[in-house]
């Protein structure tokens, strides 16, 4: 009985130590959510406005530009997937990877060969374990991405997009990231970055009528200059949303782990109390039995 009691107490101390760690990680993740959401809000106006400018330029010209014009018979498509560098974030990375695999299957059904660009150690490890070739691996900044990080990824994508097909160029660029909805809801989404998806509608634009521009030296030169800025800003916005989603998923996972630890501690405490009571009962029984034996002998 005494050995069993010591074992329960050892388990309680072990779970209490784990609970302290998960509780600390929960608080850290919660503090990062607010900062990440603020960065998302700060970056969104620029990304939306540059998209609006490109839509305005495209609507006022008839030129064929890679930024807005789909290529005939596209054969290759770059797929950027954003995952986490660390674990303990629930299904955050696995959900993004599942959505990526769905997109890859769809592209192959359309006759397009996907080219993977993976952000985050979890995604890199996933595809490396399965022997999948990756054209780009980017790690070390999933929780706190900077604009420079987005630019390094965008430069590689743009170089591949403007390259000739015989040089391994791609015809489309897609990005898979996790959209932050709320602290308890984050959705993996896939969007095409290039060529831009321009929809014709009779409804007025959300931001009001599109502005009228005069182009100098030409509309094509303007679109050439906007191409890298557009890809960088959109990738940066996707990275920031994914960072906020990662922190929210980690906070939820750590809260669940903390709650489970509390349940285990309560369960072990009840079992330890029962073992202690059994030991006390046994000791009393032994004392009573010894006293009765002495009384009978006398």
C-alpha positions as semicolon CSV with decimal commas, in nm:
position;residue;x (nm);y (nm);z (nm)
1;X;0,000;0,000;0,000
2;X;0,278;0,244;0,090
3;X;0,452;0,180;-0,243
4;X;0,127;0,238;-0,432
5;X;0,071;0,565;-0,247
6;X;0,422;0,685;-0,333
7;X;0,361;0,602;-0,699
8;X;0,040;0,808;-0,709
9;X;0,216;1,103;-0,544
10;X;0,499;1,078;-0,798
11;X;0,248;1,085;-1,083
12;X;0,071;1,387;-0,933
13;X;0,399;1,581;-0,913
14;X;0,482;1,487;-1,272
15;X;0,143;1,600;-1,405
16;X;0,161;1,921;-1,201
17;X;0,495;2,002;-1,367
18;X;0,344;1,936;-1,711
19;X;0,045;2,154;-1,624
20;X;0,275;2,446;-1,540
21;X;0,441;2,418;-1,880
22;X;0,116;2,394;-2,078
23;X;-0,037;2,681;-1,880
24;X;0,266;2,901;-1,954
25;X;0,250;2,813;-2,325
26;X;-0,123;2,890;-2,326
27;X;-0,060;3,238;-2,182
28;X;0,225;3,307;-2,427
29;X;0,009;3,205;-2,724
30;X;-0,279;3,421;-2,597
31;X;-0,052;3,725;-2,575
32;X;0,072;3,667;-2,932
33;X;-0,279;3,646;-3,077
34;X;-0,352;4,013;-3,005
35;X;-0,021;4,124;-3,156
36;X;-0,069;3,905;-3,462
37;X;-0,422;4,034;-3,519
38;X;-0,295;4,392;-3,496
39;X;-0,032;4,316;-3,761
40;X;-0,297;4,159;-3,985
41;X;-0,515;4,469;-3,952
42;X;-0,218;4,696;-4,028
43;X;-0,115;4,504;-4,341
44;X;-0,462;4,449;-4,488
45;X;-0,526;4,804;-4,624
46;X;-0,209;4,799;-4,837
47;X;-0,281;4,452;-4,977
48;X;-0,639;4,547;-5,059
49;X;-0,545;4,879;-5,216
50;X;-0,273;4,737;-5,441
51;X;-0,522;4,475;-5,559
52;X;-0,772;4,753;-5,626
53;X;-0,514;4,949;-5,826
54;X;-0,435;4,647;-6,043
55;X;-0,806;4,586;-6,104
56;X;-0,843;4,951;-6,208
57;X;-0,546;4,930;-6,446
58;X;-0,673;4,603;-6,595
59;X;-1,023;4,745;-6,646
60;X;-0,891;5,050;-6,833
61;X;-0,657;4,871;-7,074
62;X;-0,676;4,589;-7,323
63;X;-0,314;4,476;-7,297
64;X;-0,227;4,115;-7,229
65;X;-0,014;4,101;-6,915
66;X;0,091;3,793;-6,713
67;X;-0,043;3,959;-6,397
68;X;-0,401;3,953;-6,522
69;X;-0,411;3,723;-6,826
70;X;-0,432;3,348;-6,809
71;X;-0,182;3,163;-7,023
72;X;-0,302;2,924;-7,291
73;X;-0,274;2,560;-7,187
74;X;-0,106;2,612;-6,846
75;X;0,115;2,313;-6,763
76;X;0,282;2,395;-6,429
77;X;0,156;2,563;-6,112
78;X;0,350;2,676;-5,805
79;X;0,179;2,589;-5,475
80;X;0,287;2,774;-5,160
81;X;0,176;2,616;-4,833
82;X;0,218;2,789;-4,496
83;X;0,260;2,562;-4,192
84;X;0,417;2,604;-3,846
85;X;0,778;2,568;-3,735
86;X;0,676;2,415;-3,401
87;X;0,424;2,157;-3,291
88;X;0,173;2,164;-3,005
89;X;-0,076;2,359;-3,219
90;X;-0,351;2,101;-3,258
91;X;-0,452;2,035;-3,618
92;X;-0,321;2,368;-3,753
93;X;-0,048;2,229;-3,982
94;X;-0,226;1,904;-4,068
95;X;-0,536;2,093;-4,184
96;X;-0,327;2,320;-4,410
97;X;-0,144;2,018;-4,554
98;X;-0,474;1,837;-4,616
99;X;-0,604;2,140;-4,806
100;X;-0,279;2,152;-5,004
101;X;-0,311;1,788;-5,107
102;X;-0,666;1,853;-5,223
103;X;-0,544;2,145;-5,435
104;X;-0,260;1,935;-5,580
105;X;-0,508;1,664;-5,681
106;X;-0,731;1,925;-5,846
107;X;-0,439;2,077;-6,038
108;X;-0,333;1,735;-6,165
109;X;-0,687;1,662;-6,280
110;X;-0,664;1,986;-6,480
111;X;-0,339;1,868;-6,638
112;X;-0,109;2,095;-6,437
113;X;0,206;1,973;-6,262
114;X;0,237;2,124;-5,912
115;X;0,562;2,274;-5,786
116;X;0,580;2,288;-5,405
117;X;0,711;2,581;-5,202
118;X;0,678;2,500;-4,832
119;X;0,692;2,742;-4,540
120;X;0,738;2,596;-4,189
121;X;0,931;2,298;-4,054
122;X;0,615;2,088;-4,013
123;X;0,533;2,110;-4,383
124;X;0,895;2,055;-4,488
125;X;0,919;1,746;-4,266
126;X;0,586;1,614;-4,395
127;X;0,684;1,625;-4,763
128;X;1,045;1,522;-4,703
129;X;0,928;1,209;-4,516
130;X;0,708;1,119;-4,815
131;X;0,988;1,178;-5,065
132;X;0,814;1,471;-5,236
133;X;1,034;1,716;-5,425
134;X;1,017;2,077;-5,304
135;X;1,130;2,376;-5,509
136;X;1,152;2,597;-5,202
137;X;1,188;2,542;-4,825
138;X;1,147;2,834;-4,583
139;X;1,168;2,793;-4,206
140;X;1,224;2,988;-3,887
141;X;0,962;3,264;-3,909
142;X;0,616;3,107;-3,905
143;X;0,511;3,270;-3,575
144;X;0,652;3,617;-3,643
145;X;0,698;3,671;-4,017
146;X;0,849;3,992;-4,150
147;X;0,803;4,164;-4,486
148;X;1,158;4,058;-4,574
149;X;1,056;3,694;-4,524
150;X;0,760;3,741;-4,759
151;X;0,986;3,911;-5,013
152;X;1,236;3,623;-5,013
153;X;0,955;3,378;-5,094
154;X;0,797;3,615;-5,348
155;X;1,127;3,665;-5,532
156;X;1,160;3,291;-5,591
157;X;0,798;3,265;-5,705
158;X;0,819;3,560;-5,943
159;X;1,145;3,431;-6,093
160;X;0,970;3,101;-6,162
161;X;0,658;3,277;-6,295
162;X;0,843;3,493;-6,551
163;X;1,077;3,210;-6,659
164;X;1,015;3,032;-6,987
165;X;0,842;2,691;-6,972
166;X;1,152;2,516;-7,104
167;X;1,347;2,667;-6,812
168;X;1,106;2,524;-6,555
169;X;0,877;2,827;-6,533
170;X;0,525;2,804;-6,390
171;X;0,201;2,937;-6,535
172;X;0,012;2,988;-6,208
173;X;0,086;3,063;-5,843
174;X;-0,143;2,936;-5,567
175;X;-0,111;2,988;-5,191
176;X;-0,259;2,774;-4,913
177;X;-0,278;2,942;-4,573
178;X;-0,499;2,942;-4,265
179;X;-0,752;3,221;-4,246
180;X;-0,810;3,365;-3,899
181;X;-1,183;3,385;-3,828
182;X;-1,187;3,397;-3,448
183;X;-1,001;3,258;-3,149
184;X;-1,188;2,929;-3,188
185;X;-1,221;2,910;-3,567
186;X;-0,943;2,906;-3,826
187;X;-1,004;2,782;-4,180
188;X;-0,741;2,656;-4,428
189;X;-0,801;2,822;-4,766
190;X;-0,644;2,798;-5,112
191;X;-0,629;3,102;-5,341
192;X;-0,471;3,175;-5,676
193;X;-0,230;3,466;-5,667
194;X;-0,128;3,475;-6,032
195;X;-0,280;3,533;-6,273
196;X;-0,520;3,746;-6,072
197;X;-0,880;3,635;-6,066
198;X;-1,077;3,932;-6,202
199;X;-1,454;3,896;-6,187
200;X;-1,696;4,097;-6,397
201;X;-2,000;4,217;-6,205
202;X;-2,265;4,484;-6,223
203;X;-2,230;4,550;-5,850
204;X;-2,025;4,858;-5,751
205;X;-1,681;4,777;-5,603
206;X;-1,666;4,746;-5,224
207;X;-1,431;5,042;-5,193
208;X;-1,632;5,265;-5,426
209;X;-1,581;5,329;-5,800
210;X;-1,242;5,231;-5,935
211;X;-1,012;5,532;-5,991
212;X;-0,916;5,653;-6,338
213;X;-0,546;5,658;-6,417
214;X;-0,317;5,807;-6,678
215;X;-0,022;5,577;-6,740
216;X;0,336;5,692;-6,780
217;X;0,526;5,549;-6,960
218;X;0,263;5,277;-7,025
219;X;0,007;5,057;-6,856
220;X;0,228;4,754;-6,920
221;X;0,522;4,919;-6,741
222;X;0,296;5,001;-6,446
223;X;0,181;4,640;-6,422
224;X;0,543;4,521;-6,447
225;X;0,628;4,741;-6,147
226;X;0,322;4,628;-5,953
227;X;0,377;4,255;-6,008
228;X;0,639;4,198;-5,733
229;X;0,465;4,437;-5,492
230;X;0,136;4,254;-5,537
231;X;0,284;3,909;-5,474
232;X;0,487;4,032;-5,174
233;X;0,191;4,206;-5,009
234;X;-0,045;3,913;-5,063
235;X;0,206;3,662;-4,931
236;X;0,282;3,883;-4,632
237;X;-0,089;3,915;-4,550
238;X;-0,128;3,535;-4,578
239;X;0,172;3,479;-4,348
240;X;0,035;3,719;-4,087
241;X;-0,308;3,554;-4,092
242;X;-0,144;3,214;-4,059
243;X;0,067;3,337;-3,766
244;X;-0,246;3,459;-3,586
245;X;-0,417;3,126;-3,661
246;X;-0,116;2,931;-3,535
247;X;-0,114;3,119;-3,204
248;X;-0,490;3,070;-3,164
249;X;-0,462;2,698;-3,240
250;X;-0,171;2,661;-2,996
251;X;-0,357;2,846;-2,721
252;X;-0,660;2,621;-2,767
253;X;-0,443;2,307;-2,770
254;X;-0,254;2,413;-2,457
255;X;-0,577;2,501;-2,276
256;X;-0,709;2,154;-2,356
257;X;-0,382;2,000;-2,231
258;X;-0,403;2,207;-1,910
259;X;-0,764;2,098;-1,851
260;X;-0,667;1,735;-1,910
261;X;-0,380;1,770;-1,661
262;X;-0,621;1,905;-1,398
263;X;-0,851;1,608;-1,459
264;X;-0,558;1,367;-1,419
265;X;-0,447;1,537;-1,097
266;X;-0,799;1,504;-0,952
267;X;-0,815;1,139;-1,057
268;X;-0,473;1,056;-0,909
269;X;-0,557;1,248;-0,590
270;X;-0,873;1,040;-0,541
271;X;-0,679;0,720;-0,602
272;X;-0,403;0,833;-0,361
273;X;-0,661;0,917;-0,093
274;X;-0,821;0,576;-0,141
275;X;-0,482;0,406;-0,116
276;X;-0,402;0,603;0,202
277;X;-0,738;0,511;0,355
278;X;-0,682;0,147;0,266
279;X;-0,337;0,160;0,429
280;X;-0,481;0,318;0,745
281;X;-0,760;0,060;0,755
282;X;-0,509;-0,222;0,716
283;X;-0,289;-0,079;0,993
284;X;-0,589;-0,050;1,228
285;X;-0,693;-0,404;1,143
286;X;-0,341;-0,529;1,221
287;X;-0,336;-0,340;1,553
288;X;-0,679;-0,472;1,654
289;X;-0,582;-0,823;1,548
290;X;-0,260;-0,804;1,748
291;X;-0,444;-0,674;2,055
292;X;-0,701;-0,953;2,029
293;X;-0,423;-1,211;1,998
294;X;-0,250;-1,075;2,308
295;X;-0,578;-1,076;2,501
296;X;-0,649;-1,435;2,402
297;X;-0,298;-1,544;2,500
298;X;-0,330;-1,390;2,845
